[in-house]
Amino acid sequence: MSSELRLLEKARDRSALFGVIGLGYVGLPLAVEIADAGFTVLGFDLKESVVAGINAGHSHIQDVPTTRLTPLVGAGKITATTDMSRLSEVDVISICVPTPLSKTKDPDVSYVLAAGEAVTKEIRAGQVVVLESTTYPGTTRELLLPRIEVQGLEVGKDVFLAFSPERVDPGNPTWQTKNTPKVIGGVTPACLQVVQALYEPVFDTLVPVSSPEAAELVKLLENTFRSVNIGLVNEMAMVCDRLAVNVWEVIDAAATKPFGFMKFTPGPGLGGHCIPIDPHYLAWKMRALNYKTRFIEVAGEVNSEMPAFWVRKVAEGLNEDSKPVRGSNVLVIGAAYKKDIDDVRESPALDIIRLLLQQGAKVSYHDPHVPQLHEDGVELASVLLGPDTVAPADCVVIATDHSTLDYTMLANAARRVVDTRNALGKG
Ligand SMILES: NC(=O)c1ccc[n+]([C@@H]2O[C@H](COP(=O)([O-])OP(=O)(O)OC[C@H]3O[C@@H](n4cnc5c(N)ncnc54)[C@H](O)[C@@H]3O)[C@@H](O)[C@H]2O)c1
């Protein structure tokens, strides 16, 4: 029987063993959905603590409740290991490792390369490799294909390779890994067919595209779309500030137009492992092809100005109270990059805190999801939120609009509020 037919058979009877490399915000939810569909999963991670936690049934990812993980681990449907040589055991390898930027804002594909090297050592006929990490168009074919077509193995015949971007939105109660349509681009038609068969029981909807490059670009278009539109409304916030017009009122009224307008809201700037980073992967690739992606550059510029804009609003507010920033008590509400999650990666709240500290403010913060901050020289512990901590602050900055906070108390107790999310206006 050919490798392709054997894999299609294993997809049908759920006997395929899935390997997931990287058990973070993307990999762990994916592993759980695969196991829930009836397959068995062997998860791989470099961190002993992550592996030990998962094997004990404990989830370290907010979107995966421990109550969901424990029974799957108990039933032997999910196991984790740091031993990459066990990649030889699995039929499918889904790669979910980080794709950050270097200090010079170039793609850092070192994690993808390390995962690719681990695969190279173990690859055998009958295996499928799916890259899920967000990356620039060409990565799957340029970096992974040569690491898989080794020892005479041929992609599309002996082994199979595809790109399928993970679109998970942490903290989103409606759209999760399973019900968010899954885009797949195979290197050959057989690659696409095999991955579709394996992913069909896991996801509600599959969206096949004609190549890995198309699938890689889908993800970059989506996140560039968000970055550009957020950049537009952030610029509108600065425009409205100069015109003394309420930007939230303008946006809410514009959003009543039933066609041709999509609502985006201003804020403290971009955060997380996706929107501030992914568009730069495309910009980098296009620079190499002598093309400047202007929208990406401008949106990046505007969005990264936002923390400084809001810190200026704090300074202006304190000035009205005849106080300098230096020595003033500023309480920052929220450290996570968006509401109801615990992720502080690239969080603009951290930039706001850093800028305030640089100007000599005495900064404290509250975040129910982030008890401690140890980022780039910022070492703080979340304070309790109540009239006792709010009233003494010279200014309160709402950086993240977590749903569970008592905004009525905040509005009543605070002397002055800089609300980057319009959290008080929503009530
Ligand atoms: N977080 C999101 O919201 C999100 C959404 C969609 C797509 N993505 C993309 O998914 C990818 C993963 O992001 P994430 O947020 O899950 O990252 P993460 O940091 O939460 O998880 C990555 C995990 O991979 C492990 N790891 C790193 N190198 C490894 C290796 N060589 N072998 C085994 N394990 C390794 C790390 O220890 C970590 O546990 C990125 O490309 C990201 O852009 C993220």
Short mmCIF file of C-alpha atoms and ligand atoms in Angstrom, two decimals:
data_model
loop_
_atom_site.label_atom_id
_atom_site.label_comp_id
_atom_site.label_asym_id
_atom_site.label_seq_id
_atom_site.Cartn_x
_atom_site.Cartn_y
_atom_site.Cartn_z
CA MET A 1 0.00 0.00 0.00
CA SER A 2 1.35 3.50 -0.80
CA SER A 3 2.22 5.94 2.00
CA GLU A 4 -0.68 8.12 0.87
CA LEU A 5 -3.30 5.35 1.05
CA ARG A 6 -1.98 4.14 4.41
CA LEU A 7 -2.29 7.68 5.85
CA LEU A 8 -5.80 8.12 4.43
CA GLU A 9 -6.73 4.83 6.12
CA LYS A 10 -5.20 6.01 9.43
CA ALA A 11 -7.17 9.26 9.17
CA ARG A 12 -10.41 7.32 8.62
CA ASP A 13 -9.98 4.90 11.53
CA ARG A 14 -8.32 7.56 13.78
CA SER A 15 -5.26 5.37 14.30
CA ALA A 16 -2.84 8.09 13.11
CA LEU A 17 -0.51 9.23 15.91
CA PHE A 18 -0.11 13.01 15.92
CA GLY A 19 3.02 14.79 17.12
CA VAL A 20 2.71 18.47 18.04
CA ILE A 21 6.01 20.37 18.38
CA GLY A 22 5.66 23.39 20.71
CA LEU A 23 2.96 23.18 23.36
CA GLY A 24 2.18 26.88 23.89
CA TYR A 25 -0.81 29.13 23.15
CA VAL A 26 -1.21 27.44 19.75
CA GLY A 27 0.13 23.91 20.21
CA LEU A 28 -1.72 22.89 23.35
CA PRO A 29 -5.22 23.89 22.15
CA LEU A 30 -4.44 22.11 18.86
CA ALA A 31 -3.31 18.94 20.70
CA VAL A 32 -6.54 18.95 22.72
CA GLU A 33 -8.74 19.28 19.62
CA ILE A 34 -6.85 16.48 17.85
CA ALA A 35 -7.27 14.22 20.88
CA ASP A 36 -10.95 15.16 21.19
CA ALA A 37 -11.42 14.05 17.57
CA GLY A 38 -10.31 10.55 18.60
CA PHE A 39 -6.62 10.58 17.66
CA THR A 40 -3.71 10.07 20.05
CA VAL A 41 -1.22 12.92 20.48
CA LEU A 42 2.42 12.95 21.51
CA GLY A 43 3.39 16.53 22.32
CA PHE A 44 6.96 17.80 22.14
CA ASP A 45 8.40 20.78 23.97
CA LEU A 46 11.88 21.84 25.03
CA LYS A 47 10.67 23.03 28.44
CA GLU A 48 10.70 20.31 31.11
CA SER A 49 8.19 22.30 33.19
CA VAL A 50 5.66 22.45 30.31
CA VAL A 51 6.00 18.72 29.63
CA ALA A 52 5.79 17.73 33.31
CA GLY A 53 2.71 19.92 33.79
CA ILE A 54 0.89 18.43 30.81
CA ASN A 55 1.76 14.86 31.83
CA ALA A 56 0.30 15.67 35.26
CA GLY A 57 -2.89 16.87 33.51
CA HIS A 58 -2.28 20.56 34.34
CA SER A 59 -2.82 23.18 31.66
CA HIS A 60 -0.56 26.24 31.55
CA ILE A 61 -2.67 27.83 28.80
CA GLN A 62 -5.74 29.82 29.84
CA ASP A 63 -7.80 28.74 26.80
CA VAL A 64 -7.36 25.07 27.74
CA PRO A 65 -9.03 24.43 31.10
CA THR A 66 -7.27 21.81 33.22
CA THR A 67 -10.67 20.09 33.51
CA ARG A 68 -10.52 19.51 29.76
CA LEU A 69 -6.90 18.37 29.66
CA THR A 70 -6.88 16.01 32.68
CA PRO A 71 -9.27 13.37 31.27
CA LEU A 72 -7.44 13.31 27.92
CA VAL A 73 -4.10 12.77 29.68
CA GLY A 74 -5.72 10.20 32.01
CA ALA A 75 -7.08 8.29 29.02
CA GLY A 76 -3.63 8.25 27.38
CA LYS A 77 -4.87 10.43 24.48
CA ILE A 78 -2.25 13.13 25.20
CA THR A 79 1.30 12.60 26.46
CA ALA A 80 4.18 15.05 26.31
CA THR A 81 7.92 14.60 26.02
CA THR A 82 11.15 16.58 25.64
CA ASP A 83 12.70 13.65 23.76
CA MET A 84 12.70 14.79 20.12
CA SER A 85 13.95 11.38 18.93
CA ARG A 86 10.40 10.14 19.56
CA LEU A 87 9.35 12.08 16.43
CA SER A 88 10.11 8.82 14.63
CA GLU A 89 7.01 7.28 16.31
CA VAL A 90 4.41 9.73 15.00
CA ASP A 91 2.57 9.82 11.68
CA VAL A 92 1.84 13.56 11.64
CA ILE A 93 4.10 16.37 12.86
CA SER A 94 2.39 19.74 13.43
CA ILE A 95 4.98 22.45 14.13
CA CYS A 96 3.76 25.24 16.46
CA VAL A 97 6.97 26.94 17.58
CA PRO A 98 7.44 30.72 18.03
CA THR A 99 8.31 33.02 15.12
CA PRO A 100 9.42 36.26 16.78
CA LEU A 101 11.39 39.19 15.38
CA SER A 102 15.07 39.84 15.96
CA LYS A 103 16.14 43.13 17.58
CA THR A 104 16.42 44.62 14.07
CA LYS A 105 12.81 43.55 13.29
CA ASP A 106 13.88 40.79 10.90
CA PRO A 107 12.19 37.35 11.10
CA ASP A 108 13.76 35.05 13.67
CA VAL A 109 13.09 31.61 12.19
CA SER A 110 15.60 29.89 14.49
CA TYR A 111 12.80 27.97 16.27
CA VAL A 112 11.38 26.73 12.96
CA LEU A 113 14.88 25.72 11.88
CA ALA A 114 15.51 23.89 15.17
CA ALA A 115 12.21 22.02 14.82
CA GLY A 116 13.10 21.27 11.16
CA GLU A 117 16.49 19.86 12.22
CA ALA A 118 14.81 17.64 14.80
CA VAL A 119 12.44 16.39 12.08
CA THR A 120 15.33 15.76 9.66
CA LYS A 121 16.92 13.36 12.13
CA GLU A 122 13.79 11.21 12.45
CA ILE A 123 11.87 11.59 9.18
CA ARG A 124 10.77 8.33 7.56
CA ALA A 125 8.42 7.32 4.77
CA GLY A 126 4.75 7.68 5.68
CA GLN A 127 5.11 10.88 7.76
CA VAL A 128 3.30 14.18 7.28
CA VAL A 129 4.72 17.56 8.34
CA VAL A 130 2.46 20.58 8.77
CA LEU A 131 3.92 23.98 9.66
CA GLU A 132 1.44 26.02 11.73
CA SER A 133 3.71 28.88 12.87
CA THR A 134 3.09 32.25 11.21
CA THR A 135 5.90 33.04 8.80
CA TYR A 136 6.90 34.68 5.52
CA PRO A 137 5.79 33.23 2.17
CA GLY A 138 8.29 30.62 1.04
CA THR A 139 9.29 29.29 4.48
CA THR A 140 7.65 25.89 4.09
CA ARG A 141 9.21 25.23 0.70
CA GLU A 142 12.58 26.91 1.34
CA LEU A 143 13.31 25.84 4.93
CA LEU A 144 11.33 22.68 5.58
CA LEU A 145 11.19 20.86 2.24
CA PRO A 146 15.00 20.36 2.05
CA ARG A 147 14.94 19.09 5.65
CA ILE A 148 12.28 16.52 4.80
CA GLU A 149 13.41 15.36 1.37
CA VAL A 150 16.40 13.53 2.86
CA GLN A 151 17.59 9.96 2.44
CA GLY A 152 15.88 9.74 -0.96
CA LEU A 153 12.40 10.57 0.43
CA GLU A 154 10.16 12.39 -2.05
CA VAL A 155 7.58 14.95 -0.90
CA GLY A 156 4.13 14.10 -2.24
CA LYS A 157 4.97 10.40 -2.55
CA ASP A 158 6.85 9.13 0.53
CA VAL A 159 6.38 12.08 2.88
CA PHE A 160 3.90 14.96 2.85
CA LEU A 161 4.33 18.66 3.60
CA ALA A 162 1.86 21.52 4.03
CA PHE A 163 1.42 24.91 5.64
CA SER A 164 -1.71 25.48 7.71
CA PRO A 165 -1.77 28.74 9.66
CA GLU A 166 -3.08 28.68 13.20
CA ARG A 167 -5.64 31.46 13.64
CA VAL A 168 -6.43 31.05 17.35
CA ASP A 169 -7.53 34.24 19.14
CA PRO A 170 -6.66 33.67 22.82
CA GLY A 171 -9.49 34.57 25.17
CA ASN A 172 -12.14 34.63 22.42
CA PRO A 173 -15.16 32.81 23.86
CA THR A 174 -16.83 32.28 20.46
CA TRP A 175 -14.11 31.44 17.96
CA GLN A 176 -11.68 28.78 19.04
CA THR A 177 -9.33 26.30 17.42
CA LYS A 178 -12.05 23.88 16.34
CA ASN A 179 -14.65 26.21 14.86
CA THR A 180 -12.28 28.69 13.20
CA PRO A 181 -11.98 27.61 9.54
CA LYS A 182 -8.57 26.03 8.86
CA VAL A 183 -6.64 27.05 5.74
CA ILE A 184 -4.32 24.41 4.23
CA GLY A 185 -1.83 24.67 1.38
CA GLY A 186 0.02 21.49 0.37
CA VAL A 187 3.30 21.33 -1.53
CA THR A 188 1.64 18.85 -3.93
CA PRO A 189 -2.01 17.84 -4.46
CA ALA A 190 -1.29 14.58 -2.57
CA CYS A 191 0.09 16.59 0.39
CA LEU A 192 -3.10 18.64 0.48
CA GLN A 193 -5.30 15.55 0.24
CA VAL A 194 -3.52 13.75 3.09
CA VAL A 195 -3.58 16.78 5.43
CA GLN A 196 -7.25 17.44 4.61
CA ALA A 197 -8.10 13.84 5.50
CA LEU A 198 -6.18 14.07 8.79
CA TYR A 199 -7.53 17.51 9.78
CA GLU A 200 -11.11 16.95 8.62
CA PRO A 201 -12.18 15.16 11.86
CA VAL A 202 -10.47 17.85 13.98
CA PHE A 203 -11.82 21.11 12.50
CA ASP A 204 -15.37 22.12 11.58
CA THR A 205 -14.33 23.72 8.27
CA LEU A 206 -11.28 23.28 6.06
CA VAL A 207 -10.26 25.86 3.46
CA PRO A 208 -7.88 24.31 0.91
CA VAL A 209 -5.68 26.67 -1.12
CA SER A 210 -3.40 25.86 -4.02
CA SER A 211 0.05 26.16 -2.39
CA PRO A 212 1.86 26.65 0.93
CA GLU A 213 2.81 30.17 -0.24
CA ALA A 214 -0.88 31.09 -0.63
CA ALA A 215 -1.63 29.69 2.86
CA GLU A 216 1.36 31.59 4.34
CA LEU A 217 0.08 34.81 2.75
CA VAL A 218 -3.49 34.27 3.97
CA LYS A 219 -2.30 34.53 7.57
CA LEU A 220 -0.12 37.56 6.83
CA LEU A 221 -2.94 39.32 4.99
CA GLU A 222 -5.30 38.76 7.94
CA ASN A 223 -2.88 40.16 10.48
CA THR A 224 -1.71 42.99 8.24
CA PHE A 225 -5.39 43.90 7.70
CA ARG A 226 -5.79 44.19 11.47
CA SER A 227 -2.57 46.14 11.96
CA VAL A 228 -3.45 48.63 9.20
CA ASN A 229 -7.02 49.17 10.39
CA ILE A 230 -5.94 49.54 14.01
CA GLY A 231 -3.30 52.00 12.78
CA LEU A 232 -6.03 53.97 10.99
CA VAL A 233 -8.25 54.30 14.08
CA ASN A 234 -5.25 55.05 16.27
CA GLU A 235 -4.36 57.90 13.92
CA MET A 236 -8.01 58.97 14.09
CA ALA A 237 -7.67 59.03 17.92
CA MET A 238 -4.74 61.46 17.59
CA VAL A 239 -6.64 63.53 15.00
CA CYS A 240 -9.71 63.71 17.26
CA ASP A 241 -7.55 64.66 20.23
CA ARG A 242 -6.25 67.69 18.35
CA LEU A 243 -9.77 68.59 17.20
CA ALA A 244 -11.21 68.04 20.71
CA VAL A 245 -13.72 65.54 19.33
CA ASN A 246 -14.56 62.24 21.05
CA VAL A 247 -13.09 59.53 18.82
CA TRP A 248 -15.26 56.79 20.34
CA GLU A 249 -18.41 58.72 19.50
CA VAL A 250 -17.21 59.17 15.90
CA ILE A 251 -16.37 55.47 15.51
CA ASP A 252 -19.61 54.25 17.10
CA ALA A 253 -21.64 56.50 14.81
CA ALA A 254 -19.64 55.44 11.72
CA ALA A 255 -20.26 51.81 12.68
CA THR A 256 -24.02 52.32 12.30
CA LYS A 257 -23.45 52.30 8.52
CA PRO A 258 -24.73 48.86 7.54
CA PHE A 259 -22.25 48.39 4.68
CA GLY A 260 -18.73 49.40 3.71
CA PHE A 261 -17.44 50.04 7.23
CA MET A 262 -15.86 47.66 9.71
CA LYS A 263 -15.41 48.80 13.29
CA PHE A 264 -11.92 48.87 14.79
CA THR A 265 -11.15 50.66 18.03
CA PRO A 266 -8.15 52.72 19.12
CA GLY A 267 -6.05 51.70 22.09
CA PRO A 268 -2.66 51.85 23.73
CA GLY A 269 -0.89 50.23 20.73
CA LEU A 270 -0.38 46.73 19.46
CA GLY A 271 0.50 43.69 21.54
CA GLY A 272 0.76 39.92 21.51
CA HIS A 273 2.77 37.48 19.46
CA CYS A 274 0.89 38.18 16.20
CA ILE A 275 -0.28 41.62 15.07
CA PRO A 276 2.86 43.64 15.98
CA ILE A 277 5.14 40.97 14.51
CA ASP A 278 3.62 39.12 11.58
CA PRO A 279 3.35 42.04 9.09
CA HIS A 280 7.12 42.56 9.47
CA TYR A 281 7.65 39.02 8.14
CA LEU A 282 5.99 40.09 4.92
CA ALA A 283 7.75 43.48 4.84
CA TRP A 284 11.12 41.70 5.24
CA LYS A 285 10.37 39.22 2.47
CA MET A 286 9.29 42.01 0.13
CA ARG A 287 12.38 44.12 0.91
CA ALA A 288 14.42 41.19 -0.35
CA LEU A 289 12.37 41.42 -3.57
CA ASN A 290 12.94 45.18 -3.83
CA TYR A 291 9.40 46.15 -2.88
CA LYS A 292 8.44 48.40 0.02
CA THR A 293 5.18 47.43 1.79
CA ARG A 294 4.09 50.98 2.61
CA PHE A 295 0.89 50.25 4.53
CA ILE A 296 2.78 47.92 6.88
CA GLU A 297 5.44 50.54 7.58
CA VAL A 298 2.99 53.37 8.23
CA ALA A 299 0.68 51.26 10.40
CA GLY A 300 3.69 50.06 12.40
CA GLU A 301 4.83 53.66 12.90
CA VAL A 302 1.42 54.92 14.05
CA ASN A 303 0.71 51.95 16.31
CA SER A 304 4.08 52.14 18.01
CA GLU A 305 3.54 55.86 18.75
CA MET A 306 0.47 55.12 20.84
CA PRO A 307 2.08 54.41 24.24
CA ALA A 308 3.90 57.77 24.05
CA PHE A 309 0.64 59.48 22.99
CA TRP A 310 -1.17 58.15 26.08
CA VAL A 311 1.73 59.03 28.38
CA ARG A 312 1.50 62.59 27.00
CA LYS A 313 -2.20 62.57 27.94
CA VAL A 314 -1.18 61.58 31.49
CA ALA A 315 1.34 64.46 31.60
CA GLU A 316 -1.27 66.93 30.26
CA GLY A 317 -3.80 65.74 32.87
CA LEU A 318 -1.31 66.05 35.71
CA ASN A 319 -0.34 69.49 34.43
CA GLU A 320 -3.93 70.63 34.80
CA ASP A 321 -3.65 69.60 38.44
CA SER A 322 -0.34 71.54 38.67
CA LYS A 323 1.63 68.33 39.14
CA PRO A 324 4.70 67.09 37.30
CA VAL A 325 4.94 63.51 36.12
CA ARG A 326 8.05 63.06 38.29
CA GLY A 327 6.97 61.94 41.72
CA SER A 328 3.28 61.52 40.81
CA ASN A 329 1.54 58.24 41.66
CA VAL A 330 0.22 56.58 38.53
CA LEU A 331 -1.82 53.39 38.72
CA VAL A 332 -1.91 51.42 35.45
CA ILE A 333 -4.88 49.11 35.02
CA GLY A 334 -4.00 46.04 32.95
CA ALA A 335 -0.65 44.65 31.88
CA ALA A 336 -1.82 41.97 29.40
CA TYR A 337 -1.95 43.06 25.77
CA LYS A 338 -5.70 42.56 25.57
CA LYS A 339 -8.61 41.89 27.84
CA ASP A 340 -9.25 38.69 29.76
CA ILE A 341 -5.94 37.01 28.97
CA ASP A 342 -2.63 36.67 30.81
CA ASP A 343 -0.24 37.23 27.86
CA VAL A 344 2.10 40.23 28.25
CA ARG A 345 4.20 39.60 25.13
CA GLU A 346 4.75 42.93 23.30
CA SER A 347 2.07 44.46 25.55
CA PRO A 348 1.80 48.24 25.06
CA ALA A 349 0.90 48.50 28.77
CA LEU A 350 4.54 47.64 29.47
CA ASP A 351 5.69 50.48 27.22
CA ILE A 352 3.37 52.87 29.05
CA ILE A 353 4.78 51.70 32.41
CA ARG A 354 8.36 52.02 31.17
CA LEU A 355 7.80 55.53 29.76
CA LEU A 356 6.16 56.68 33.00
CA LEU A 357 9.00 55.23 35.09
CA GLN A 358 11.55 56.92 32.80
CA GLN A 359 9.83 60.24 33.50
CA GLY A 360 10.06 59.65 37.24
CA ALA A 361 6.46 58.65 38.01
CA LYS A 362 5.80 56.24 40.89
CA VAL A 363 4.04 53.46 39.00
CA SER A 364 1.91 50.64 40.34
CA TYR A 365 -0.35 48.33 38.33
CA HIS A 366 -3.30 46.02 38.72
CA ASP A 367 -4.01 43.03 36.51
CA PRO A 368 -6.12 40.10 37.74
CA HIS A 369 -4.42 37.84 35.16
CA VAL A 370 -0.82 39.00 35.65
CA PRO A 371 0.26 38.83 39.31
CA GLN A 372 3.91 39.74 38.64
CA LEU A 373 5.80 41.68 35.98
CA HIS A 374 9.44 40.91 35.24
CA GLU A 375 9.94 42.47 31.83
CA ASP A 376 12.94 44.39 30.51
CA GLY A 377 13.95 45.78 33.88
CA VAL A 378 10.36 46.35 35.08
CA GLU A 379 9.84 44.41 38.33
CA LEU A 380 6.39 44.98 39.84
CA ALA A 381 3.66 43.05 41.61
CA SER A 382 -0.03 43.63 40.90
CA VAL A 383 -1.70 45.70 43.65
CA LEU A 384 -5.26 45.05 44.82
CA LEU A 385 -7.91 47.14 43.08
CA GLY A 386 -10.17 49.11 45.39
CA PRO A 387 -10.83 52.66 46.60
CA ASP A 388 -7.74 52.31 48.84
CA THR A 389 -5.41 51.94 45.85
CA VAL A 390 -7.37 54.02 43.31
CA ALA A 391 -8.05 57.17 45.34
CA PRO A 392 -4.40 57.94 46.28
CA ALA A 393 -3.29 57.75 42.63
CA ASP A 394 -2.74 61.12 40.94
CA CYS A 395 -3.75 59.47 37.68
CA VAL A 396 -5.17 56.08 36.68
CA VAL A 397 -4.36 54.77 33.19
CA ILE A 398 -6.66 52.08 31.82
CA ALA A 399 -4.36 50.14 29.48
CA THR A 400 -6.35 46.89 29.32
CA ASP A 401 -10.13 46.67 29.70
CA HIS A 402 -10.44 43.31 31.49
CA SER A 403 -14.14 42.36 31.81
CA THR A 404 -14.16 41.54 35.52
CA LEU A 405 -12.97 44.92 36.83
CA ASP A 406 -15.23 47.27 38.79
CA TYR A 407 -15.27 50.30 36.49
CA THR A 408 -17.99 52.07 38.48
CA MET A 409 -15.78 52.02 41.57
CA LEU A 410 -12.85 53.15 39.43
CA ALA A 411 -14.77 56.08 37.95
CA ASN A 412 -16.01 57.13 41.40
CA ALA A 413 -12.75 56.76 43.30
CA ALA A 414 -10.19 57.99 40.73
CA ARG A 415 -9.06 61.61 40.72
CA ARG A 416 -8.11 61.51 37.06
CA VAL A 417 -8.38 58.75 34.45
CA VAL A 418 -6.65 58.32 31.09
CA ASP A 419 -8.77 55.66 29.43
CA THR A 420 -6.98 54.19 26.40
CA ARG A 421 -9.82 51.67 25.77
CA ASN A 422 -12.93 53.72 26.49
CA ALA A 423 -13.63 51.20 29.27
CA LEU A 424 -15.54 53.83 31.29
CA GLY A 425 -17.52 54.95 28.26
CA LYS A 426 -18.88 51.47 27.60
CA GLY A 427 -20.80 51.17 30.88
N1 LIG B 1 -0.43 33.20 20.41
C1 LIG B 1 -1.29 33.46 19.46
O1 LIG B 1 -2.29 34.12 19.67
C2 LIG B 1 -1.09 32.93 18.05
C3 LIG B 1 -2.19 32.89 17.18
C4 LIG B 1 -2.02 32.40 15.91
C5 LIG B 1 -0.75 31.99 15.49
N2 LIG B 1 0.31 32.07 16.34
C6 LIG B 1 1.61 31.60 15.84
O2 LIG B 1 1.85 30.31 16.36
C7 LIG B 1 3.24 30.11 16.62
C8 LIG B 1 3.44 29.70 18.07
O3 LIG B 1 3.03 30.76 18.93
P1 LIG B 1 2.63 30.53 20.43
O4 LIG B 1 1.95 31.78 20.87
O5 LIG B 1 1.91 29.23 20.62
O6 LIG B 1 4.08 30.41 21.12
P2 LIG B 1 4.40 29.94 22.61
O7 LIG B 1 5.66 30.61 23.00
O8 LIG B 1 3.19 30.08 23.48
O9 LIG B 1 4.66 28.37 22.47
C9 LIG B 1 5.72 27.83 21.76
C10 LIG B 1 6.24 26.61 22.50
O10 LIG B 1 7.20 26.00 21.64
C11 LIG B 1 8.25 25.51 22.44
N3 LIG B 1 9.43 25.35 21.57
C12 LIG B 1 10.22 26.30 21.03
N4 LIG B 1 11.15 25.75 20.24
C13 LIG B 1 10.94 24.42 20.25
C14 LIG B 1 11.57 23.32 19.62
N5 LIG B 1 12.59 23.49 18.78
N6 LIG B 1 11.11 22.09 19.89
C15 LIG B 1 10.08 21.88 20.73
N7 LIG B 1 9.42 22.90 21.35
C16 LIG B 1 9.85 24.15 21.11
C17 LIG B 1 8.40 26.54 23.54
O11 LIG B 1 9.04 26.00 24.68
C18 LIG B 1 6.93 26.92 23.80
O12 LIG B 1 6.35 26.11 24.83
C19 LIG B 1 3.91 31.44 16.26
O13 LIG B 1 4.37 31.36 14.93
C20 LIG B 1 2.79 32.43 16.32
O14 LIG B 1 2.99 33.54 15.48
C21 LIG B 1 0.17 32.50 17.63
#
